[in-house]
Coordinates of C-alpha atoms in Angstrom, one line a residue:
Chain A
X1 CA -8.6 -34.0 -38.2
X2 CA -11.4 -35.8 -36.5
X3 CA -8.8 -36.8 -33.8
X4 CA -7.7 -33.3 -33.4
X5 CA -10.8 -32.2 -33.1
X6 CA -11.6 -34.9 -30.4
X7 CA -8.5 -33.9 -28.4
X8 CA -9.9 -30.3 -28.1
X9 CA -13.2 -31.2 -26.9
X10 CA -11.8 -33.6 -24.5
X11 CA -8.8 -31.4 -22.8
X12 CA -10.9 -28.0 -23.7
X13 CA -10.3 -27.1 -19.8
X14 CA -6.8 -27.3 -19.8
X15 CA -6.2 -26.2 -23.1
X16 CA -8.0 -22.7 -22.8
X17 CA -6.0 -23.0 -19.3
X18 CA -2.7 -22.6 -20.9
X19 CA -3.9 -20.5 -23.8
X20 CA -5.6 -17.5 -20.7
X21 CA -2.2 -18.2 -18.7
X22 CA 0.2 -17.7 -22.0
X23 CA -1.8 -14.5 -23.0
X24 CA -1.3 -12.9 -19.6
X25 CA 2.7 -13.9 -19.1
X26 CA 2.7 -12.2 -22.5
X27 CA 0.8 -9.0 -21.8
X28 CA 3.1 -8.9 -18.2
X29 CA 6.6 -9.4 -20.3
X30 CA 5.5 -6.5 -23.0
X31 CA 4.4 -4.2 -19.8
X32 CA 7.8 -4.7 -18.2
X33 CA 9.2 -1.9 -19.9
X34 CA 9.1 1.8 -19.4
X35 CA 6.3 2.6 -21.9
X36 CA 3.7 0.1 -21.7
X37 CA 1.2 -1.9 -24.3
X38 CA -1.8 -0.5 -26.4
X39 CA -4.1 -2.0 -23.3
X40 CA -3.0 0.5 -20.8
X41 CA -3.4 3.0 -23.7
X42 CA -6.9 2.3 -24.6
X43 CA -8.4 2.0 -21.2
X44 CA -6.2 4.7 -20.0
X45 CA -9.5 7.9 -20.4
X46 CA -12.0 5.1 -18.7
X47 CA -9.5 4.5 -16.0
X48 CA -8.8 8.1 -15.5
X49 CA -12.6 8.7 -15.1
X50 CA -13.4 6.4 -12.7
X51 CA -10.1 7.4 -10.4
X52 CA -11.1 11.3 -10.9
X53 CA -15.0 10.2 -9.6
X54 CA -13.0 8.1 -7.0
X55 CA -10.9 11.0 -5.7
X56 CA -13.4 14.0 -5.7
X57 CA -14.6 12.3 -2.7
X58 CA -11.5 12.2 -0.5
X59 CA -10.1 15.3 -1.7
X60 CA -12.6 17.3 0.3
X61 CA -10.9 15.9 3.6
X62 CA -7.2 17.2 2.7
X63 CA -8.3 20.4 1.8
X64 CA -6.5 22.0 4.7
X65 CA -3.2 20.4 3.8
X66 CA -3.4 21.2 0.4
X67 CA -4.2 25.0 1.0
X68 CA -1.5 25.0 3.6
X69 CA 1.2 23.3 1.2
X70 CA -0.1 25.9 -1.7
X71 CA 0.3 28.9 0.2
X72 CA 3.8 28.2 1.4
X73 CA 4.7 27.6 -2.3
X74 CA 2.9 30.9 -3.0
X75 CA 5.5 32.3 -0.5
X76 CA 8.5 31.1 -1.9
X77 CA 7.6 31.8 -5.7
X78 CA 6.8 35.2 -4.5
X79 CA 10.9 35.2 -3.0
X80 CA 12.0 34.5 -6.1
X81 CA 10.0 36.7 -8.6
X82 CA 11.7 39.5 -6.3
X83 CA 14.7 39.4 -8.1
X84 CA 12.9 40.1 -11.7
X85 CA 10.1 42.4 -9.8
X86 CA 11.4 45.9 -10.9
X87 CA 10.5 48.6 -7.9
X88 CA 10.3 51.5 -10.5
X89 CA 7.8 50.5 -12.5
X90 CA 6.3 47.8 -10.5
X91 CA 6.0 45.0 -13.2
X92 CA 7.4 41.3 -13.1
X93 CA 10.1 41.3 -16.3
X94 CA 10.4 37.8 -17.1
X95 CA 11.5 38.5 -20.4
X96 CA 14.9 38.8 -19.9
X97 CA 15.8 35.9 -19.1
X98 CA 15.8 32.5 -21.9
X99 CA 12.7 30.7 -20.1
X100 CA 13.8 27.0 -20.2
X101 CA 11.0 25.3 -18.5
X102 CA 7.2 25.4 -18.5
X103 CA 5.1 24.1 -16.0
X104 CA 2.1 22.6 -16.4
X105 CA 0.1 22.1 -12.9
X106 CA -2.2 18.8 -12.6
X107 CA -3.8 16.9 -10.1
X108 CA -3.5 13.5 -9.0
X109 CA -6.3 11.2 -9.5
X110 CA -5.1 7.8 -8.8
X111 CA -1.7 6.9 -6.8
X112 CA -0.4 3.7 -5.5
X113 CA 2.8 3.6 -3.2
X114 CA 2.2 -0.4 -2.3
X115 CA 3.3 -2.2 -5.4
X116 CA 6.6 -3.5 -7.1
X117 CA 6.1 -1.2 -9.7
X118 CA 3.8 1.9 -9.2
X119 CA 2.0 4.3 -11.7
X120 CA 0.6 7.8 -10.7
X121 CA -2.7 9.0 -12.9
X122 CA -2.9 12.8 -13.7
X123 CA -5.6 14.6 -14.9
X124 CA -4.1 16.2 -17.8
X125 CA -3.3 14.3 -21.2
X126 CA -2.1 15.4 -24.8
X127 CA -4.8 18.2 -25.2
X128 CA -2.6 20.2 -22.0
X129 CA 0.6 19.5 -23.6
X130 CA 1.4 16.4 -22.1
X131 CA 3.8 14.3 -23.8
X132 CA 6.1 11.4 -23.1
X133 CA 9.0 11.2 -20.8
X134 CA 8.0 14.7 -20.1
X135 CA 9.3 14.7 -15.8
X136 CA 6.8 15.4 -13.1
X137 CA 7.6 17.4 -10.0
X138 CA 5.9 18.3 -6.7
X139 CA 6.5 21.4 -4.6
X140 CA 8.3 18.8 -2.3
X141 CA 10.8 17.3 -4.8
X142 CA 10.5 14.9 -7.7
X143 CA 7.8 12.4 -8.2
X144 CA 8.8 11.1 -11.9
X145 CA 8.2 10.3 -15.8
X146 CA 5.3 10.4 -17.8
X147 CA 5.0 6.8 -20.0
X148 CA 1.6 7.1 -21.6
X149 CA -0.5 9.6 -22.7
X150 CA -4.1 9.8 -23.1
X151 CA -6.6 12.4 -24.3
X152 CA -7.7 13.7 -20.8
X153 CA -5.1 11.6 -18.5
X154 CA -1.7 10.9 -18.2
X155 CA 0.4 7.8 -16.4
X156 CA 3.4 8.6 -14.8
X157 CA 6.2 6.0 -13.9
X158 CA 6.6 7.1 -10.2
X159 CA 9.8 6.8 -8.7
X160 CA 8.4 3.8 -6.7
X161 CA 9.0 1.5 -9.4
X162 CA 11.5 -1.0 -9.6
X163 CA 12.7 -0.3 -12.9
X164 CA 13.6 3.7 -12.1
X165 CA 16.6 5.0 -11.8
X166 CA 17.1 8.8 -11.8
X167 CA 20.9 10.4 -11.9
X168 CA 21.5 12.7 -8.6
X169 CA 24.1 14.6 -7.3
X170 CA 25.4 14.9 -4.2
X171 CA 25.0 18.9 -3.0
X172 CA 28.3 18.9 -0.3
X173 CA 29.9 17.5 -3.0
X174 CA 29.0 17.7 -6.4
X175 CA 29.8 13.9 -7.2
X176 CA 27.2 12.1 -9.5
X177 CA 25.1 9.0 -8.2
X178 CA 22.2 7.2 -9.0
X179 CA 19.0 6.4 -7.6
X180 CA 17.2 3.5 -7.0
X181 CA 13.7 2.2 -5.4
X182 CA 14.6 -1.2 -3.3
X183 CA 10.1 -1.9 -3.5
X184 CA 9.1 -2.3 -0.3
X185 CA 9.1 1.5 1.2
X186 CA 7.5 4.2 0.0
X187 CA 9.5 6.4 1.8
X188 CA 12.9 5.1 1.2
X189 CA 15.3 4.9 -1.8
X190 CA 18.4 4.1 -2.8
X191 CA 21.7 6.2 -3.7
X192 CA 24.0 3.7 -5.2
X193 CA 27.6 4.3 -7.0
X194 CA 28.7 6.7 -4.4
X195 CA 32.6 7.4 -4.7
X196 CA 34.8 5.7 -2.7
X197 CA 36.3 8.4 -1.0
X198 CA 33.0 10.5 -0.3
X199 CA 31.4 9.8 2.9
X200 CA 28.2 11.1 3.6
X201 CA 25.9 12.8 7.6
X202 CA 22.6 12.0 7.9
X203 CA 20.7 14.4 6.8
X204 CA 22.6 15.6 3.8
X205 CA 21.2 16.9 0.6
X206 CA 20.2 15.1 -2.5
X207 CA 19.8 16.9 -5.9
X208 CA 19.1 16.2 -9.3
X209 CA 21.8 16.3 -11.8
X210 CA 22.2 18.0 -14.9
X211 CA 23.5 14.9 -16.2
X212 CA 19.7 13.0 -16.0
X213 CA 18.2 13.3 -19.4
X214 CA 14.5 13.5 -17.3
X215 CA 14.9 16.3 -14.9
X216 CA 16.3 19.7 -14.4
X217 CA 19.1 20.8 -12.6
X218 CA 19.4 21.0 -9.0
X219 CA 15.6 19.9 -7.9
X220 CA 15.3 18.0 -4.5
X221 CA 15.3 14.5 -3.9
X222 CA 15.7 13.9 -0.5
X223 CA 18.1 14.0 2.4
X224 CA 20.2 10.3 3.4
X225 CA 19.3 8.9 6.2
X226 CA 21.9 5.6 6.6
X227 CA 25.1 5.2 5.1
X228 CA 26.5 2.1 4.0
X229 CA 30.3 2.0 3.1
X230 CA 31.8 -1.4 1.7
X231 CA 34.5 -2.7 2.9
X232 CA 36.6 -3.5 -0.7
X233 CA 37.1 -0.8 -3.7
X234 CA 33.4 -1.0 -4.0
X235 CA 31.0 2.3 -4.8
X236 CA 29.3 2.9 -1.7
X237 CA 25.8 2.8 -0.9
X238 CA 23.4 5.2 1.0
X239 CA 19.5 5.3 1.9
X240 CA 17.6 8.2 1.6
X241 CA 14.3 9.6 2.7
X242 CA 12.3 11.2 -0.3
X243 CA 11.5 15.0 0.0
X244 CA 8.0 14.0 -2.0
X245 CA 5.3 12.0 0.5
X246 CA 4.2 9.6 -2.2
X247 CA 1.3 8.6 0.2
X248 CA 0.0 12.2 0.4
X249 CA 0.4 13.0 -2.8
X250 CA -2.2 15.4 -4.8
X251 CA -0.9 18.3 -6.8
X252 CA 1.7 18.0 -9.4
X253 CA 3.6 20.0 -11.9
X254 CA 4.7 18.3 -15.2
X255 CA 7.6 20.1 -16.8
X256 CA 8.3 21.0 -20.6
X257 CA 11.7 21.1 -20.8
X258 CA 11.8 23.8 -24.0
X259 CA 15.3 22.6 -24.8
X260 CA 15.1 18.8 -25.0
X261 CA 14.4 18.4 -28.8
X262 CA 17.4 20.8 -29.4
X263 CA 19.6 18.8 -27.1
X264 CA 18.0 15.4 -28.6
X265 CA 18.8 16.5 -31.7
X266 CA 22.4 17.1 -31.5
X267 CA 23.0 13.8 -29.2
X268 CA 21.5 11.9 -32.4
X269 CA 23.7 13.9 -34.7
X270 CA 27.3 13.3 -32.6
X271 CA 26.3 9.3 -32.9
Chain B
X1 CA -33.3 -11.2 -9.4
X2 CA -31.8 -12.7 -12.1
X3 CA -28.8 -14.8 -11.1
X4 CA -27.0 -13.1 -14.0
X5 CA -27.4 -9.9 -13.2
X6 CA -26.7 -10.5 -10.1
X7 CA -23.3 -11.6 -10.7
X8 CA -22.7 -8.7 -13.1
X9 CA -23.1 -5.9 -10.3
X10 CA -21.4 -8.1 -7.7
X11 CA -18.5 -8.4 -10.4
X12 CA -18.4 -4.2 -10.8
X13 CA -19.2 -3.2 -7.3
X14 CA -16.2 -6.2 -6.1
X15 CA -14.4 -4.4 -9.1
X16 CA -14.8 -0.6 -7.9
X17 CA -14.7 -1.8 -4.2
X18 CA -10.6 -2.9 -4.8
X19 CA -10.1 0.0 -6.8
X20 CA -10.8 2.7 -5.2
X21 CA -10.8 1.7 -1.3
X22 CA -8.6 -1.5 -1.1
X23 CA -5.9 -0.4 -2.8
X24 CA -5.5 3.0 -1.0
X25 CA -5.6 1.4 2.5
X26 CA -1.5 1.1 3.4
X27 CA -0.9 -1.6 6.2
X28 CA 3.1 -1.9 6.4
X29 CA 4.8 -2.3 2.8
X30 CA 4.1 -6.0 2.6
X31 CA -0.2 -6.5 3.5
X32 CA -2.0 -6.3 0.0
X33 CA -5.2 -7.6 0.3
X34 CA -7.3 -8.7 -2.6
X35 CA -11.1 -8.5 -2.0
X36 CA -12.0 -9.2 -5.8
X37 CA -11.5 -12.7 -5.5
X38 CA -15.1 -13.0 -3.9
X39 CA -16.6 -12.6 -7.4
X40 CA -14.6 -16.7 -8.2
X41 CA -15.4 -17.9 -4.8
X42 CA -19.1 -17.4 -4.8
X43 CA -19.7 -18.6 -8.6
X44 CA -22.5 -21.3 -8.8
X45 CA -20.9 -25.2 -8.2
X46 CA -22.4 -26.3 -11.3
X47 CA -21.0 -23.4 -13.9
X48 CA -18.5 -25.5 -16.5
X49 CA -14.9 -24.9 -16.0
X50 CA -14.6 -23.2 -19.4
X51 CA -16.8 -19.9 -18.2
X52 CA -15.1 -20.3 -15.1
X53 CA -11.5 -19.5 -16.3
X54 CA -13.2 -16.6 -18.3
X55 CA -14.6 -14.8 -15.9
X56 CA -11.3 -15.3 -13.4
X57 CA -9.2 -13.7 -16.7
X58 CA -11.9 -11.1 -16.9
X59 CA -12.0 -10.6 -13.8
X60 CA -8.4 -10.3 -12.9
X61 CA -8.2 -8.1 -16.4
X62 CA -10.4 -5.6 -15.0
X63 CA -8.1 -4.8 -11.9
X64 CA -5.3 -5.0 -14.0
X65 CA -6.5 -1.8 -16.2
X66 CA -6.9 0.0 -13.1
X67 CA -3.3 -1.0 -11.3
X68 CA -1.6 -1.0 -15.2
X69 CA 0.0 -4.0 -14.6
X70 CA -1.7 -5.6 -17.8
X71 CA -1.7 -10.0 -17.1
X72 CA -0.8 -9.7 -13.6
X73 CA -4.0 -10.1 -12.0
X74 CA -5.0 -11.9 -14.6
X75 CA -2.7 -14.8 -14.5
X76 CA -3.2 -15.4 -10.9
X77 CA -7.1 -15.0 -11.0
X78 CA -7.2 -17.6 -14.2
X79 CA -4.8 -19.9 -12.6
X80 CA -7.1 -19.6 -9.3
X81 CA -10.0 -20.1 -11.1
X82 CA -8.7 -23.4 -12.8
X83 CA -7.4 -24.8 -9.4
X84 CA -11.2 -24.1 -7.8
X85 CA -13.1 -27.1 -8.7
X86 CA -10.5 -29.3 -7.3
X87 CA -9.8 -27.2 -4.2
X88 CA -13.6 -28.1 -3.5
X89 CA -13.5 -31.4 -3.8
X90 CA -10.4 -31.4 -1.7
X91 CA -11.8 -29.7 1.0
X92 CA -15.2 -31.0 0.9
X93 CA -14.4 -35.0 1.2
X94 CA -17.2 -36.9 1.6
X95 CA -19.7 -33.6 2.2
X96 CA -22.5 -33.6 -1.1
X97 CA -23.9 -30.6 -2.2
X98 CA -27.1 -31.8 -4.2
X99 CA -29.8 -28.5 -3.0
X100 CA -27.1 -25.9 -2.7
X101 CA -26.5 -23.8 -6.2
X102 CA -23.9 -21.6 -5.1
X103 CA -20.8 -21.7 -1.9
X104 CA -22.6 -19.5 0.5
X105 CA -22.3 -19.1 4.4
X106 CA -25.7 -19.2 5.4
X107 CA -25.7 -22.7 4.1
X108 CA -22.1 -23.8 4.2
X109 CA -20.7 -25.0 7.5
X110 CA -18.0 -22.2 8.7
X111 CA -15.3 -24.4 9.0
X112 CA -15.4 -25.6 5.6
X113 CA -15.9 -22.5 3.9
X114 CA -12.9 -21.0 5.9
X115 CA -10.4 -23.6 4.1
X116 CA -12.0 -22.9 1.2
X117 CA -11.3 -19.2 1.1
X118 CA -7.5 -19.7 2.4
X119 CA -6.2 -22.3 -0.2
X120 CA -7.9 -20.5 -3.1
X121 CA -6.7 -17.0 -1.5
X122 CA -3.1 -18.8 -0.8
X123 CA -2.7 -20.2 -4.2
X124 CA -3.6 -16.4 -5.9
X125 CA -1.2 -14.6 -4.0
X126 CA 1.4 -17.0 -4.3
X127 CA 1.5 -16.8 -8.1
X128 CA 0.2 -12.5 -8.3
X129 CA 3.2 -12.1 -5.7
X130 CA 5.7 -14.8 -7.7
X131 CA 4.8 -12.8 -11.0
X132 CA 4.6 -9.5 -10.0
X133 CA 8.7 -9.4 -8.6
X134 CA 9.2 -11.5 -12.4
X135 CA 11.9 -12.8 -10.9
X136 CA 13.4 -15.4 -7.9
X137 CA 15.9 -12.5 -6.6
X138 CA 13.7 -10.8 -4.2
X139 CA 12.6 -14.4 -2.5
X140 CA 12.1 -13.6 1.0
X141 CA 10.4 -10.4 0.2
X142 CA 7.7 -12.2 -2.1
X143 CA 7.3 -14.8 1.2
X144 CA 7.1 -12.1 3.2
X145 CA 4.2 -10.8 1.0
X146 CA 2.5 -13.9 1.0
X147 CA 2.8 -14.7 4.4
X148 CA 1.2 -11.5 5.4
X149 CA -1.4 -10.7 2.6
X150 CA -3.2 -14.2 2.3
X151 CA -4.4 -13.6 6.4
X152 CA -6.1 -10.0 5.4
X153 CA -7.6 -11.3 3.0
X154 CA -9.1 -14.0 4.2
X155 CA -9.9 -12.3 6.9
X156 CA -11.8 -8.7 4.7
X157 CA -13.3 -12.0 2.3
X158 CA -14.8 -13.9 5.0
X159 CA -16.3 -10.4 6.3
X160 CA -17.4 -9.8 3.3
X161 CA -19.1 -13.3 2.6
X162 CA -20.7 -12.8 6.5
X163 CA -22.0 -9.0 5.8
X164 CA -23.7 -10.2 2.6
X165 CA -24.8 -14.1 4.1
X166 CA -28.8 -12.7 5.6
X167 CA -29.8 -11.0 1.5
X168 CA -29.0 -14.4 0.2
X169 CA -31.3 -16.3 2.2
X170 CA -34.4 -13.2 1.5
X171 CA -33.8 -13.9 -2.9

């Protein structure tokens, strides 16, 4: 015992060394999956606060963008509600048809587009609906996943993180792909298992597919911008640019898909 | 002031600093500078190694919360902190310190502080960059990282230390 204890005292340095270095290679293993430790959890309202403080201050200098880019949503929502706006009467009917999503608007407070894996901080938490793996939009296209939940704040896994793949769909073509981020652009991602036989411009169109448990039908992606074909049997490979500017980004929708627990429910039951 | 207390709002300023300005500033995909790293490199000579490894997993803790990447910053900052007093020695040879309480550039000759900041600087990013891929797969990219990152932020720390040199000398 006495030696023990003599051993501590003499290597104390390297020994609380090791024991600070094993504690974070732990807490960096646990965080490597999609939803992240009771850390990020707790901290996740004081975090919040301080990015909400942080971006109040910039937000007054894109104001113009962000009025611009509302407005021209405003337009095209207005297009749409046309085809339920009845002339006679002059009232929106909504009612008729099954509404199948709800969306809840919310504002970025912190973003990051330079790291291998990046999170995206919204202002709105469990108390606005928020839940898990609920999917987050933009008027541009998608942005990605809520992972943790907070009071006030939500993270959300962005599609700028190495671990994200989201199922698309080819719009020419109909055939199903999936989509990767490659970490170092924040503009760029990757369409891999393309079918052989489909060959794909620049500049065509990439959609969601109703095959991604995450995300509804038929929301933009982004448009390719190379094409890679292999030379043997292989699935091809494309790069696209995202419709979303990740670097500009500051209002958000999160979408409650009404019809996930029903559709949970019976995936669970034909196991 | 207190020497403690001035530590504690250099620590949340350096803290809020990386946050919220650093980390928004985009230079290429590959140039992540790390400011923080100040708060290690100006602790007295004389604090014990023990408190120093604390306050470099404290310190890399408290960015961690704010980029979610729990242990990343963390790991690198403590392993930084544990490689500083024999950086110093390495860099300082023969050169005593017996009236100077903390590095500082007023009193430090330019050159020496200079390597001091860039092997300290190099060995953080080396292992935050190593750790944050988790992997060997993405080698040149992490190089590439490296290679560009440690001159930023050398460069914004030296800045940094020459800014703030003139209010040490006044305490």
């Amino acid at each position: 015992m006495y030696n023990l204890r003599r051993f501590i005292i003499k290597h104390h340095v390297i020994i609380l060394f090791i024991l600070l270095e094993v504690i974070s290679i732990l807490l960096l293993a646990r965080s490597q999956n999609f939803h992240r430790n009771w850390m990020v959890n707790t901290t996740n309202d004081v975090v919040g606060k301080v990015y909400e403080w942080g971006s109040e201050v910039g937000n007054y200098f894109r104001l113009n963008s962000a009025n611009k880019q509302l407005a021209e949503e405003n337009a095209l929502l207005r297009k749409q509600l046309s085809v339920v706006y009845d002339t006679t009467t002059c009232v929106y009917d909504i009612t008729q048809g099954d509404t199948l999503f709800e969306y809840i608007p919310a504002q970025v407070v912190n973003n990051s587009t330079n790291q291998v894996n990046n999170y995206i901080i919204i202002n709105k938490g469990t108390k606005d609906g928020i839940r898990r793996d609920m999917s987050v939009i933009s008027t541009e296209g998608i942005v990605g996943v809520v992972t943790d939940v907070s009071r006030h704040y939500a993270s959300v896994m962005s599609l700028l993180h190495s671990k994200s793949v989201v199922g698309v769909r080819i719009k020419q073509s109909q055939e199903l792909a999936s989509l990767k981020w490659e970490t170092n652009n924040y503009r760029y991602g990757t369409v891999e298992d393309i079918p052989t036989h489909i060959i794909l411009q620049k500049g065509d169109t990439i959609l969601t597919s109703s095959h991604s448990d995450i995300f509804p039908e038929d929301l933009m992606v982004g448009t390719v911008e190379e094409f890679y074909p292999t030379a043997v049997d292989a699935l091809n490979r494309a790069k696209i640019r995202y419709s979303t500017d990740f670097s500009t980004l500051r209002h958000v929708y999160v979408i409650h898909d009404l019809h996930k627990a029903e559709r949970d429910s019976l995936k669970i039951r034909q196991q | 002031m207190n020497r403690t207390v001035v530590q504690i709002i250099r620590f949340v300023v350096l803290v809020l600093f990386q946050v919220l300005v650093i980390n928004h500033i985009r230079l290429g995909g590959y140039v992540h500078p790390y400011i923080y790293l100040t708060f290690i490199l100006l602790l007295p000579f004389s604090m014990p190694k023990w408190q120093l490894l604390v306050l470099g997993f404290a310190m890399g803790l408290s960015i961690d919360l704010f980029t979610g990447t729990p242990g990343l910053h963390a790991g690198a900052t403590t392993l930084m902190a544990f490689c500083r007093p024999g950086i110093i020695k390495l860099v300082s040879g023969s050169l005593k310190f017996d009236n100077i309480q903390e590095p500082n550039l007023g009193q430090l000759d330019g050159m020496w502080f200079l390597r001091y900041v860039f092997c300290l600087v190099f060995i953080h990013h080396f292992a935050l960059f190593f750790l944050e891929s988790f992997s060997f797969r993405l080698i040149g990219q992490v190089l590439l990282r490296i290679l560009l990152s440690v001159p930023v932020s050398v460069f914004l720390i030296m800045m940094i230390l020459y800014i703030f040199k003139r209010d040490k000398k006044k305490e």
